[in-house]
């Protein structure tokens, strides 16, 4: 079970206990039993189910927490009078997940005469903020993957165009040692080694450095960023080898090995292009906002 599912399971356990406590305290047993069945359904469909591609869209995480929040709010609405104090303390805990000023405002609401209504309002507001954060993070992740898919599709189209061109017309100039390689094969090799360089760069910069992302249980951008960096490595390799082969950059490649070495090096150098995306994503993850509510 992944980290987010473990925490969601722990929240479901707490809700189960809350239902049992309220049943014993005289709350509406029929309504609580209905919520218990809904909670069991969430466990089966989301928490205990395998999510092999959850990192790709994050929709399973968003849906799980949204359903848990709605169940929690319905349980809270059934809070018997004897347990209102516990509900208020729970609302205070929720409020503490918000940034400073917002947390103070929410705690101030709990001083109102109708404490139960105020507590329900605070919990609902924090839940909404947590869900909004999750959705914003998923949109960021989807955007990165969509851009990666677009750039990769462009590379496939370029490769098809080269394959359809006459043998004497080449996008990628041949090495100067006179060897002959089909134009599509040379372009494909440059793309492949550029992707390998980009993948190695992603591994080093995202997984092997001392700098770690915080709060990545809910939103780990590294898989999507790795895909993007790998695809960008393809393009930086193609453009750099083209620049050398056409004389835009002073230099020359004398063999297929030197072409592939250039492709790998410049594929690795994609980090210079994608660094600003790394910073943007790191800022989003580090924002002090509620995660579970």
Tab-separated table of C-alpha atoms in Angstrom:
chain	number	residue	atom	x	y	z
A	1	UNK	CA	0.000	0.000	0.000
A	2	UNK	CA	1.406	3.397	-0.980
A	3	UNK	CA	1.923	6.241	1.494
A	4	UNK	CA	-1.238	8.160	0.624
A	5	UNK	CA	-3.378	5.003	0.842
A	6	UNK	CA	-1.884	4.151	4.233
A	7	UNK	CA	-2.840	7.563	5.611
A	8	UNK	CA	-6.281	7.350	4.023
A	9	UNK	CA	-6.725	3.941	5.659
A	10	UNK	CA	-5.764	5.426	9.027
A	11	UNK	CA	-8.368	8.166	8.557
A	12	UNK	CA	-10.982	5.531	7.685
A	13	UNK	CA	-10.078	3.644	10.888
A	14	UNK	CA	-10.618	6.800	12.929
A	15	UNK	CA	-13.988	7.359	11.285
A	16	UNK	CA	-14.959	3.767	12.108
A	17	UNK	CA	-14.100	4.399	15.746
A	18	UNK	CA	-16.080	7.642	15.688
A	19	UNK	CA	-19.132	5.832	14.342
A	20	UNK	CA	-18.843	3.239	17.122
A	21	UNK	CA	-18.483	5.953	19.785
A	22	UNK	CA	-21.499	7.890	18.512
A	23	UNK	CA	-23.602	4.729	18.298
A	24	UNK	CA	-22.915	4.092	21.955
A	25	UNK	CA	-23.647	7.735	22.816
A	26	UNK	CA	-27.183	7.569	21.417
A	27	UNK	CA	-26.803	9.121	17.945
A	28	UNK	CA	-28.989	8.073	15.012
A	29	UNK	CA	-27.964	4.404	14.634
A	30	UNK	CA	-29.583	3.932	11.226
A	31	UNK	CA	-27.813	6.945	9.747
A	32	UNK	CA	-24.486	5.879	11.269
A	33	UNK	CA	-24.865	2.351	9.898
A	34	UNK	CA	-25.438	3.791	6.432
A	35	UNK	CA	-22.221	5.824	6.769
A	36	UNK	CA	-20.372	2.706	7.929
A	37	UNK	CA	-21.419	0.949	4.715
A	38	UNK	CA	-20.251	3.914	2.634
A	39	UNK	CA	-16.916	3.852	4.443
A	40	UNK	CA	-16.536	0.133	3.707
A	41	UNK	CA	-17.278	0.853	0.046
A	42	UNK	CA	-14.548	3.519	-0.066
A	43	UNK	CA	-12.077	1.021	1.388
A	44	UNK	CA	-12.916	-1.595	-1.234
A	45	UNK	CA	-12.935	0.746	-4.240
A	46	UNK	CA	-10.057	3.043	-3.343
A	47	UNK	CA	-7.931	2.367	-0.280
A	48	UNK	CA	-7.426	-1.408	-0.567
A	49	UNK	CA	-7.541	-1.510	-4.380
A	50	UNK	CA	-4.247	-1.479	-6.335
A	51	UNK	CA	-3.555	1.858	-8.051
A	52	UNK	CA	-0.780	1.042	-10.495
A	53	UNK	CA	-0.969	4.316	-12.378
A	54	UNK	CA	-2.099	6.630	-9.574
A	55	UNK	CA	0.943	8.863	-10.097
A	56	UNK	CA	-0.132	9.548	-13.665
A	57	UNK	CA	-3.312	11.504	-12.891
A	58	UNK	CA	-3.785	11.413	-9.110
A	59	UNK	CA	-7.551	11.139	-9.591
A	60	UNK	CA	-7.785	8.127	-7.254
A	61	UNK	CA	-6.218	10.153	-4.427
A	62	UNK	CA	-8.514	13.123	-4.998
A	63	UNK	CA	-11.640	10.976	-5.163
A	64	UNK	CA	-10.684	8.974	-2.072
A	65	UNK	CA	-10.154	12.018	0.105
A	66	UNK	CA	-13.220	13.793	-1.208
A	67	UNK	CA	-15.405	10.822	-0.258
A	68	UNK	CA	-13.734	10.462	3.139
A	69	UNK	CA	-14.304	14.162	3.811
A	70	UNK	CA	-17.991	13.958	2.945
A	71	UNK	CA	-18.444	10.899	5.183
A	72	UNK	CA	-16.576	12.619	8.015
A	73	UNK	CA	-18.763	15.712	7.721
A	74	UNK	CA	-21.940	13.613	7.844
A	75	UNK	CA	-20.660	11.787	10.914
A	76	UNK	CA	-19.799	15.113	12.562
A	77	UNK	CA	-23.295	16.391	11.794
A	78	UNK	CA	-24.666	13.472	13.853
A	79	UNK	CA	-22.481	14.333	16.851
A	80	UNK	CA	-24.499	13.887	20.066
A	81	UNK	CA	-24.471	16.747	22.570
A	82	UNK	CA	-22.221	14.805	24.930
A	83	UNK	CA	-19.460	14.734	22.257
A	84	UNK	CA	-19.542	18.350	21.030
A	85	UNK	CA	-16.383	19.180	22.990
A	86	UNK	CA	-14.496	16.468	21.096
A	87	UNK	CA	-15.856	17.837	17.804
A	88	UNK	CA	-14.579	21.324	18.662
A	89	UNK	CA	-11.118	19.932	19.452
A	90	UNK	CA	-11.142	18.111	16.124
A	91	UNK	CA	-12.066	21.372	14.373
A	92	UNK	CA	-9.137	23.096	16.109
A	93	UNK	CA	-6.814	20.381	14.814
A	94	UNK	CA	-8.153	20.943	11.296
A	95	UNK	CA	-7.711	24.707	11.623
A	96	UNK	CA	-4.042	24.253	12.564
A	97	UNK	CA	-3.369	22.818	9.104
A	98	UNK	CA	-4.126	26.203	7.546
A	99	UNK	CA	-1.584	29.052	7.169
A	100	UNK	CA	-1.153	31.373	10.169
A	101	UNK	CA	-3.780	34.091	9.651
A	102	UNK	CA	-6.387	31.721	8.270
A	103	UNK	CA	-5.814	29.331	11.159
A	104	UNK	CA	-6.362	32.171	13.644
A	105	UNK	CA	-9.583	33.232	11.896
A	106	UNK	CA	-10.945	29.704	11.914
A	107	UNK	CA	-10.100	29.205	15.581
A	108	UNK	CA	-11.834	32.487	16.360
A	109	UNK	CA	-15.019	31.081	14.787
A	110	UNK	CA	-14.973	28.263	17.321
A	111	UNK	CA	-15.581	30.813	20.095
A	112	UNK	CA	-19.098	31.469	18.772
A	113	UNK	CA	-22.056	30.418	20.971
A	114	UNK	CA	-23.206	27.619	18.635
A	115	UNK	CA	-20.006	25.615	18.850
A	116	UNK	CA	-21.266	22.604	16.925
A	117	UNK	CA	-22.295	24.643	13.886
A	118	UNK	CA	-19.025	26.589	14.008
A	119	UNK	CA	-16.976	23.397	14.239
A	120	UNK	CA	-18.809	21.871	11.276
A	121	UNK	CA	-18.170	25.018	9.229
A	122	UNK	CA	-14.449	25.058	10.095
A	123	UNK	CA	-13.974	21.385	9.228
A	124	UNK	CA	-15.804	21.815	5.921
A	125	UNK	CA	-13.687	24.848	4.996
A	126	UNK	CA	-10.416	23.046	5.733
A	127	UNK	CA	-11.559	20.012	3.758
A	128	UNK	CA	-12.328	22.205	0.755
A	129	UNK	CA	-8.912	23.862	0.997
A	130	UNK	CA	-7.189	20.463	1.084
A	131	UNK	CA	-9.129	19.220	-1.936
A	132	UNK	CA	-8.381	22.428	-3.819
A	133	UNK	CA	-4.684	21.953	-3.155
A	134	UNK	CA	-4.737	18.361	-4.371
A	135	UNK	CA	-6.527	19.316	-7.575
A	136	UNK	CA	-4.084	22.164	-8.235
A	137	UNK	CA	-1.154	19.777	-7.824
A	138	UNK	CA	-2.706	17.201	-10.133
A	139	UNK	CA	-3.282	19.853	-12.790
A	140	UNK	CA	0.385	20.766	-12.548
A	141	UNK	CA	1.311	17.109	-12.960
A	142	UNK	CA	-1.009	16.613	-15.922
A	143	UNK	CA	0.387	19.737	-17.577
A	144	UNK	CA	3.943	18.411	-17.324
A	145	UNK	CA	2.906	15.070	-18.818
A	146	UNK	CA	0.912	16.728	-21.618
A	147	UNK	CA	3.912	18.845	-22.605
A	148	UNK	CA	6.121	15.740	-22.540
A	149	UNK	CA	3.628	13.889	-24.742
A	150	UNK	CA	3.505	16.809	-27.176
A	151	UNK	CA	7.284	17.020	-27.508
A	152	UNK	CA	7.539	13.249	-27.943
A	153	UNK	CA	4.839	13.289	-30.624
A	154	UNK	CA	6.835	15.990	-32.405
A	155	UNK	CA	9.911	13.763	-32.315
A	156	UNK	CA	7.971	10.836	-33.789
A	157	UNK	CA	6.682	13.069	-36.594
A	158	UNK	CA	10.226	14.299	-37.303
A	159	UNK	CA	11.436	10.704	-37.494
A	160	UNK	CA	8.611	9.767	-39.896
A	161	UNK	CA	9.412	12.781	-42.098
A	162	UNK	CA	13.065	11.740	-42.248
A	163	UNK	CA	12.113	8.165	-43.149
A	164	UNK	CA	9.876	9.445	-45.962
A	165	UNK	CA	12.555	11.718	-47.443
A	166	UNK	CA	14.824	10.567	-50.315
A	167	UNK	CA	18.009	8.843	-49.162
A	168	UNK	CA	20.208	11.800	-50.184
A	169	UNK	CA	18.228	14.317	-48.134
A	170	UNK	CA	19.076	14.285	-44.441
A	171	UNK	CA	17.960	16.244	-41.424
A	172	UNK	CA	21.029	15.084	-39.499
A	173	UNK	CA	24.381	15.501	-41.363
A	174	UNK	CA	26.572	12.394	-41.610
A	175	UNK	CA	29.884	12.105	-39.716
A	176	UNK	CA	32.904	13.406	-41.623
A	177	UNK	CA	34.652	9.996	-41.820
A	178	UNK	CA	32.548	9.037	-44.829
A	179	UNK	CA	30.475	6.305	-43.202
A	180	UNK	CA	26.956	5.839	-44.515
A	181	UNK	CA	23.984	5.452	-42.176
A	182	UNK	CA	20.323	5.758	-43.208
A	183	UNK	CA	19.033	9.196	-42.257
A	184	UNK	CA	16.186	7.877	-40.108
A	185	UNK	CA	18.560	5.478	-38.286
A	186	UNK	CA	21.041	8.242	-37.443
A	187	UNK	CA	18.246	10.515	-36.228
A	188	UNK	CA	16.729	7.691	-34.169
A	189	UNK	CA	20.090	6.921	-32.538
A	190	UNK	CA	20.618	10.573	-31.651
A	191	UNK	CA	17.131	10.694	-30.120
A	192	UNK	CA	17.721	7.470	-28.180
A	193	UNK	CA	21.043	8.568	-26.698
A	194	UNK	CA	19.597	11.993	-25.924
A	195	UNK	CA	16.785	10.300	-23.992
A	196	UNK	CA	19.304	8.164	-22.128
A	197	UNK	CA	21.235	11.291	-21.166
A	198	UNK	CA	18.030	13.024	-20.088
A	199	UNK	CA	16.956	10.009	-18.038
A	200	UNK	CA	20.325	9.886	-16.255
A	201	UNK	CA	20.105	13.604	-15.562
A	202	UNK	CA	16.606	13.136	-14.120
A	203	UNK	CA	17.807	10.298	-11.903
A	204	UNK	CA	20.694	12.349	-10.524
A	205	UNK	CA	18.840	15.651	-10.081
A	206	UNK	CA	15.570	14.270	-8.698
A	207	UNK	CA	16.484	11.115	-6.784
A	208	UNK	CA	20.191	11.185	-5.920
A	209	UNK	CA	20.799	14.711	-4.636
A	210	UNK	CA	20.790	15.822	-1.012
A	211	UNK	CA	17.902	18.218	-1.671
A	212	UNK	CA	14.617	16.440	-0.940
A	213	UNK	CA	11.069	17.467	-1.720
A	214	UNK	CA	8.835	17.978	1.291
A	215	UNK	CA	5.213	16.839	1.562
A	216	UNK	CA	5.637	14.438	-1.358
A	217	UNK	CA	3.353	11.718	0.054
A	218	UNK	CA	0.348	13.384	-1.593
A	219	UNK	CA	2.009	14.887	-4.617
A	220	UNK	CA	5.304	13.461	-5.826
A	221	UNK	CA	6.194	15.356	-9.016
A	222	UNK	CA	9.349	13.364	-9.698
A	223	UNK	CA	7.861	10.656	-11.972
A	224	UNK	CA	6.228	13.253	-14.237
A	225	UNK	CA	9.361	15.414	-14.184
A	226	UNK	CA	11.489	12.383	-15.060
A	227	UNK	CA	9.338	11.733	-18.130
A	228	UNK	CA	9.575	15.390	-19.150
A	229	UNK	CA	13.354	15.533	-18.677
A	230	UNK	CA	13.841	12.353	-20.680
A	231	UNK	CA	11.845	13.745	-23.599
A	232	UNK	CA	13.598	17.120	-23.386
A	233	UNK	CA	16.928	15.258	-23.469
A	234	UNK	CA	15.857	13.918	-26.855
A	235	UNK	CA	15.302	17.437	-28.211
A	236	UNK	CA	18.399	19.056	-26.715
A	237	UNK	CA	20.446	16.223	-28.239
A	238	UNK	CA	18.884	16.616	-31.684
A	239	UNK	CA	19.260	20.398	-31.722
A	240	UNK	CA	22.832	20.331	-30.393
A	241	UNK	CA	24.021	17.671	-32.849
A	242	UNK	CA	22.331	19.609	-35.656
A	243	UNK	CA	24.090	22.778	-34.529
A	244	UNK	CA	27.466	21.030	-34.601
A	245	UNK	CA	26.807	19.176	-37.866
A	246	UNK	CA	25.644	22.282	-39.724
A	247	UNK	CA	28.417	24.516	-38.394
A	248	UNK	CA	26.241	26.784	-36.241
A	249	UNK	CA	28.452	25.738	-33.330
A	250	UNK	CA	32.163	25.502	-34.142
A	251	UNK	CA	33.104	21.839	-34.120
A	252	UNK	CA	32.792	18.635	-36.068
A	253	UNK	CA	31.904	15.029	-35.391
A	254	UNK	CA	34.123	12.546	-37.158
A	255	UNK	CA	32.392	9.234	-36.405
A	256	UNK	CA	29.109	7.678	-35.308
A	257	UNK	CA	30.554	7.239	-31.825
A	258	UNK	CA	31.255	10.971	-31.544
A	259	UNK	CA	27.700	11.749	-32.697
A	260	UNK	CA	26.219	9.483	-30.028
A	261	UNK	CA	28.542	10.876	-27.371
A	262	UNK	CA	27.416	14.413	-28.243
A	263	UNK	CA	23.786	13.280	-28.132
A	264	UNK	CA	24.232	11.744	-24.684
A	265	UNK	CA	26.088	14.763	-23.280
A	266	UNK	CA	23.573	17.273	-24.587
A	267	UNK	CA	20.704	15.049	-23.514
A	268	UNK	CA	22.121	15.156	-20.006
A	269	UNK	CA	22.463	18.942	-20.342
A	270	UNK	CA	18.674	19.339	-20.660
A	271	UNK	CA	18.815	20.134	-16.933
A	272	UNK	CA	19.771	23.689	-17.882
A	273	UNK	CA	16.449	23.981	-19.763
A	274	UNK	CA	14.172	22.262	-17.241
A	275	UNK	CA	15.624	23.713	-14.037
A	276	UNK	CA	12.985	26.442	-13.858
A	277	UNK	CA	10.225	23.780	-13.898
A	278	UNK	CA	11.964	22.009	-11.001
A	279	UNK	CA	11.889	25.219	-8.979
A	280	UNK	CA	8.252	25.908	-9.818
A	281	UNK	CA	7.130	22.434	-8.768
A	282	UNK	CA	9.233	22.525	-5.598
A	283	UNK	CA	7.553	25.809	-4.626
A	284	UNK	CA	4.099	24.279	-5.133
A	285	UNK	CA	4.916	21.275	-2.948
A	286	UNK	CA	6.407	23.461	-0.213
A	287	UNK	CA	3.373	25.771	0.112
A	288	UNK	CA	1.927	25.675	3.628
A	289	UNK	CA	-1.591	24.430	2.859
A	290	UNK	CA	-3.759	21.646	4.303
A	291	UNK	CA	-3.285	18.217	2.785
A	292	UNK	CA	-5.825	15.890	4.370
A	293	UNK	CA	-8.084	18.149	6.410
